[in-house]
Coordinates of C-alpha atoms and ligand atoms in Angstrom, one line a residue:
X19 CA -116.3 -99.1 9.2
X20 CA -114.8 -102.2 7.5
X21 CA -112.0 -103.8 8.9
X22 CA -109.4 -102.9 6.4
X23 CA -110.6 -99.3 6.2
X24 CA -110.1 -99.0 9.9
X25 CA -106.7 -100.7 10.0
X26 CA -105.6 -98.4 6.9
X27 CA -106.6 -95.3 9.0
X28 CA -104.7 -96.6 12.1
X29 CA -101.7 -97.1 10.1
X30 CA -101.7 -93.6 8.9
X31 CA -102.2 -92.2 12.4
X32 CA -99.3 -94.4 13.8
X33 CA -97.0 -93.3 10.9
X34 CA -97.8 -89.6 11.4
X35 CA -97.1 -89.9 15.1
X36 CA -93.9 -91.4 14.6
X37 CA -92.9 -88.6 12.3
X38 CA -94.0 -86.1 14.9
X39 CA -92.0 -87.8 17.7
X40 CA -89.0 -88.1 15.6
X41 CA -89.0 -84.5 14.6
X42 CA -90.1 -83.3 17.9
X43 CA -87.7 -81.9 20.6
X44 CA -84.0 -82.0 19.9
X45 CA -83.5 -79.9 16.8
X46 CA -85.6 -77.4 18.8
X47 CA -86.1 -74.3 17.1
X48 CA -88.2 -73.1 20.2
X49 CA -88.2 -69.5 20.1
X50 CA -91.5 -68.1 20.9
X51 CA -92.5 -66.9 17.4
X52 CA -90.0 -64.1 16.8
X53 CA -90.7 -62.4 20.1
X54 CA -87.6 -60.8 21.7
X55 CA -86.4 -57.7 23.7
X56 CA -84.7 -55.1 21.6
X57 CA -80.9 -54.9 22.6
X58 CA -78.0 -53.2 21.1
X59 CA -75.4 -55.7 22.1
X60 CA -77.4 -59.0 22.2
X61 CA -77.7 -58.7 26.1
X62 CA -81.1 -58.5 27.7
X63 CA -80.5 -56.4 30.8
X64 CA -84.3 -56.3 31.8
X65 CA -84.7 -56.6 35.7
X66 CA -86.8 -59.3 37.0
X67 CA -89.1 -57.8 39.6
X68 CA -89.9 -60.3 42.4
X69 CA -93.2 -59.5 43.8
X70 CA -93.9 -62.9 45.3
X71 CA -94.2 -64.2 48.9
X72 CA -94.0 -67.5 51.0
X73 CA -91.6 -70.0 49.5
X74 CA -91.4 -68.3 46.0
X75 CA -88.7 -65.9 46.4
X76 CA -86.2 -68.8 46.7
X77 CA -87.5 -70.1 43.6
X78 CA -87.5 -66.9 41.7
X79 CA -83.8 -66.3 42.6
X80 CA -82.8 -69.7 41.3
X81 CA -84.7 -69.1 38.1
X82 CA -83.1 -65.7 37.6
X83 CA -79.6 -67.1 38.5
X84 CA -80.4 -70.0 35.9
X85 CA -81.3 -67.8 33.0
X86 CA -78.4 -65.3 33.8
X87 CA -76.1 -68.2 33.0
X88 CA -76.9 -67.3 29.2
X89 CA -74.4 -65.0 28.1
X90 CA -77.4 -63.1 26.6
X91 CA -79.3 -62.6 29.8
X92 CA -78.3 -60.2 32.6
X93 CA -81.4 -59.7 34.7
X94 CA -81.0 -57.9 38.1
X95 CA -83.3 -59.4 40.7
X96 CA -85.2 -56.6 42.2
X97 CA -87.8 -56.7 44.9
X98 CA -91.1 -55.4 44.2
X99 CA -94.4 -54.7 45.9
X100 CA -95.7 -57.4 48.4
X101 CA -97.9 -59.8 46.3
X102 CA -99.8 -57.7 44.0
X103 CA -102.3 -59.7 42.6
X104 CA -102.9 -58.5 39.3
X105 CA -99.3 -58.3 38.3
X106 CA -99.7 -55.4 35.9
X107 CA -97.0 -54.7 33.4
X108 CA -94.4 -52.2 33.7
X109 CA -92.2 -51.2 30.7
X110 CA -88.7 -52.6 30.5
X111 CA -89.4 -55.1 33.5
X112 CA -90.4 -58.7 34.1
X113 CA -92.9 -58.8 36.9
X114 CA -93.3 -62.0 38.9
X115 CA -96.2 -62.6 41.1
X116 CA -98.1 -65.4 43.1
X117 CA -101.5 -65.6 44.5
X118 CA -104.4 -68.1 44.8
X119 CA -105.9 -67.4 41.6
X120 CA -108.6 -70.0 42.0
X121 CA -109.2 -73.3 40.1
X122 CA -108.5 -71.8 36.8
X123 CA -106.9 -74.8 35.3
X124 CA -103.4 -73.1 35.0
X125 CA -100.4 -73.5 37.1
X126 CA -98.6 -70.3 35.7
X127 CA -99.0 -68.0 32.7
X128 CA -96.6 -65.6 31.0
X129 CA -97.6 -62.5 29.4
X130 CA -95.6 -60.0 27.2
X131 CA -96.4 -56.8 25.8
X132 CA -95.2 -56.0 22.3
X133 CA -94.6 -52.7 20.5
X134 CA -92.6 -52.1 17.3
X135 CA -92.0 -55.8 17.0
X136 CA -90.4 -56.2 20.4
X137 CA -91.2 -57.4 24.0
X138 CA -91.5 -54.1 26.0
X139 CA -92.8 -55.9 29.3
X140 CA -93.2 -59.2 30.5
X141 CA -95.5 -60.5 33.5
X142 CA -95.6 -64.1 35.1
X143 CA -98.1 -65.3 37.5
X144 CA -98.0 -68.4 39.7
X145 CA -101.1 -70.1 40.9
X146 CA -100.9 -70.9 44.6
X147 CA -104.4 -72.6 44.3
X148 CA -102.6 -75.5 42.4
X149 CA -99.2 -75.2 44.2
X150 CA -100.8 -75.7 47.6
X151 CA -102.6 -78.7 46.5
X152 CA -101.1 -82.3 46.8
X153 CA -100.5 -82.9 43.2
X154 CA -98.3 -79.8 42.8
X155 CA -97.1 -79.0 46.2
X156 CA -93.4 -79.8 45.7
X157 CA -90.4 -77.7 45.0
X158 CA -89.7 -79.4 41.5
X159 CA -93.1 -78.3 40.2
X160 CA -92.5 -74.8 41.5
X161 CA -89.3 -74.5 40.1
X162 CA -90.1 -75.8 36.9
X163 CA -93.1 -73.4 36.4
X164 CA -91.1 -70.4 37.6
X165 CA -88.3 -71.2 35.4
X166 CA -90.6 -71.8 32.4
X167 CA -92.7 -68.7 32.8
X168 CA -89.7 -66.4 33.1
X169 CA -88.1 -68.2 30.1
X170 CA -91.3 -67.3 28.0
X171 CA -90.8 -63.7 29.1
X172 CA -87.4 -63.9 27.3
X173 CA -88.9 -65.2 24.0
X174 CA -88.6 -68.9 24.5
X175 CA -91.3 -71.5 24.0
X176 CA -91.5 -75.3 24.7
X177 CA -89.1 -77.8 23.5
X178 CA -92.0 -80.5 24.0
X179 CA -95.8 -79.8 24.5
X180 CA -96.9 -83.4 25.1
X181 CA -97.7 -83.9 28.8
X182 CA -97.6 -87.7 28.5
X183 CA -93.9 -87.7 27.8
X184 CA -90.7 -86.4 29.4
X185 CA -88.2 -85.8 26.6
X186 CA -85.7 -83.2 27.8
X187 CA -84.1 -82.0 30.9
X188 CA -85.4 -78.5 30.4
X189 CA -88.0 -76.5 32.3
X190 CA -89.2 -75.4 28.9
X191 CA -91.2 -78.6 28.6
X192 CA -94.7 -79.8 29.2
X193 CA -94.6 -83.0 31.3
X194 CA -96.3 -84.8 33.9
X195 CA -93.0 -86.0 35.3
X196 CA -91.3 -82.8 36.4
X197 CA -88.2 -84.3 38.0
X198 CA -84.9 -83.2 36.3
X199 CA -87.0 -80.4 34.4
X200 CA -86.4 -77.6 37.1
X201 CA -83.7 -75.7 35.2
X202 CA -83.0 -74.7 31.5
X203 CA -80.9 -77.1 29.6
X204 CA -78.2 -76.4 26.8
X205 CA -80.9 -76.3 24.2
X206 CA -82.6 -73.3 26.0
X207 CA -79.1 -71.5 26.1
X208 CA -78.5 -72.4 22.5
X209 CA -81.8 -70.9 21.4
X210 CA -81.0 -67.7 23.4
X211 CA -77.9 -67.6 21.3
X212 CA -80.1 -67.8 18.2
X213 CA -82.5 -65.2 19.4
X214 CA -80.0 -62.6 20.6
X215 CA -76.7 -63.7 19.1
X216 CA -77.9 -63.1 15.7
X217 CA -79.8 -59.8 15.9
X218 CA -79.3 -56.5 17.4
X219 CA -81.3 -53.3 17.2
X220 CA -80.5 -49.8 16.9
X221 CA -82.1 -47.1 19.0
X222 CA -83.8 -47.2 22.4
X223 CA -85.0 -50.7 22.7
X224 CA -86.2 -52.3 25.9
X225 CA -83.2 -54.5 26.3
X226 CA -81.1 -51.4 26.4
X227 CA -77.7 -52.9 25.4
X228 CA -77.1 -54.7 28.8
X229 CA -77.0 -51.5 30.9
X230 CA -79.6 -50.9 33.4
X231 CA -82.8 -49.7 31.6
X232 CA -84.5 -46.8 33.2
X233 CA -87.3 -47.8 35.3
X234 CA -90.4 -48.2 33.0
X235 CA -93.7 -46.7 33.2
X236 CA -96.8 -48.7 34.3
X237 CA -98.6 -49.9 31.1
X238 CA -102.0 -50.4 32.9
X239 CA -102.1 -53.8 31.4
X240 CA -103.3 -56.8 33.6
X241 CA -102.4 -60.3 32.4
X242 CA -105.9 -61.6 33.4
X243 CA -106.7 -65.0 34.6
X244 CA -108.8 -66.7 32.1
X245 CA -109.3 -67.2 28.2
X246 CA -112.0 -64.3 28.2
X247 CA -109.4 -61.8 29.3
X248 CA -106.5 -63.3 27.3
X249 CA -108.2 -62.6 23.8
X250 CA -108.0 -64.9 20.8
X251 CA -106.5 -68.2 20.8
X252 CA -103.3 -68.3 18.4
X253 CA -101.4 -71.5 19.7
X254 CA -102.5 -74.9 20.8
X255 CA -100.8 -77.7 22.7
X256 CA -100.2 -81.2 21.6
X257 CA -103.8 -82.1 22.8
X258 CA -105.4 -79.4 20.7
X259 CA -105.9 -77.2 23.9
X260 CA -105.5 -73.4 23.2
X261 CA -102.4 -72.2 25.2
X262 CA -101.4 -68.9 23.6
X263 CA -103.6 -66.0 23.4
X264 CA -103.4 -62.4 21.9
X265 CA -105.4 -59.0 22.2
X266 CA -104.7 -55.4 21.9
X267 CA -104.5 -53.2 24.8
X268 CA -103.9 -49.6 24.8
X269 CA -102.1 -50.0 21.3
X270 CA -99.9 -52.8 22.6
X271 CA -100.1 -56.3 21.4
X272 CA -100.3 -58.6 24.6
X273 CA -99.6 -62.3 24.1
X274 CA -100.3 -64.7 26.9
X275 CA -98.6 -68.2 27.1
X276 CA -100.5 -70.7 29.6
X277 CA -99.2 -73.5 31.3
X278 CA -102.3 -75.8 32.0
X279 CA -102.2 -78.3 35.0
X280 CA -101.6 -81.6 33.4
X281 CA -104.6 -83.0 35.6
X282 CA -107.0 -80.3 34.1
X283 CA -106.3 -81.4 30.4
X284 CA -108.6 -84.4 30.5
X285 CA -111.7 -82.5 31.5
X286 CA -110.8 -79.8 29.0
X287 CA -110.2 -82.3 26.2
X288 CA -113.6 -83.9 26.7
X289 CA -115.5 -80.6 27.0
X290 CA -113.9 -78.7 24.1
X291 CA -111.6 -80.6 21.9
Ligands
ZN30 ZN1 -85.3 -56.7 17.2
ZN31 ZN1 -95.2 -72.6 28.8

């Protein structure tokens, strides 16, 4: 390549990066597609069922309290079975589980089941294989990921998906610098206002109008642990790595949002993208 061609190409890359950065997080329409629980009054009253063990219950309690600060979230914290590894979906609940899921590359995942255009079940897995390793064995990392995965289950996505930056104070951000990102920020609450404050549903929806929904039925849907189980890639992070997957199970659309460990990104980048 001649020098001036190369220079021109680099200039274009630099310019488009600048545009991307300027546009990136703060205007933040960061709803996760249009995924939302059906509510009759704009309040999601779905319980978070805590199946975790060890240091996790304290973390889950904080995350649930954080999300309940939204006027659109009113989740009871319920205790579930002791550490059920598969974290199968139960209608009208958000299940939260931890286990050593192995060197899968991910810190946490959030899966939702959709029916009739609405979330009808959520499930979050937290991977102790990484959280017991030196890179991630700290409370801020755990809190960030717990907060983020539960946030996905309410219909939020990330404000920023570049691991090499730290642009917000939100848990809904990919970053290698988790300090200060262990809770939702105002943009997350604003986004919940957009999702649930502007739209309600009639009839029997999952959110059940802020009341206590009846205990749901088990859906027989396991979130899975790897891309083969998650289905077709439909979303990619800033480094081009697939982080959202979808498949159909038993007539439901199941969508999984993956939080890859930042230190797993480089190897994947070299291998696939
Ligand atoms: Zn709706
Ligand atoms: Zn995420």
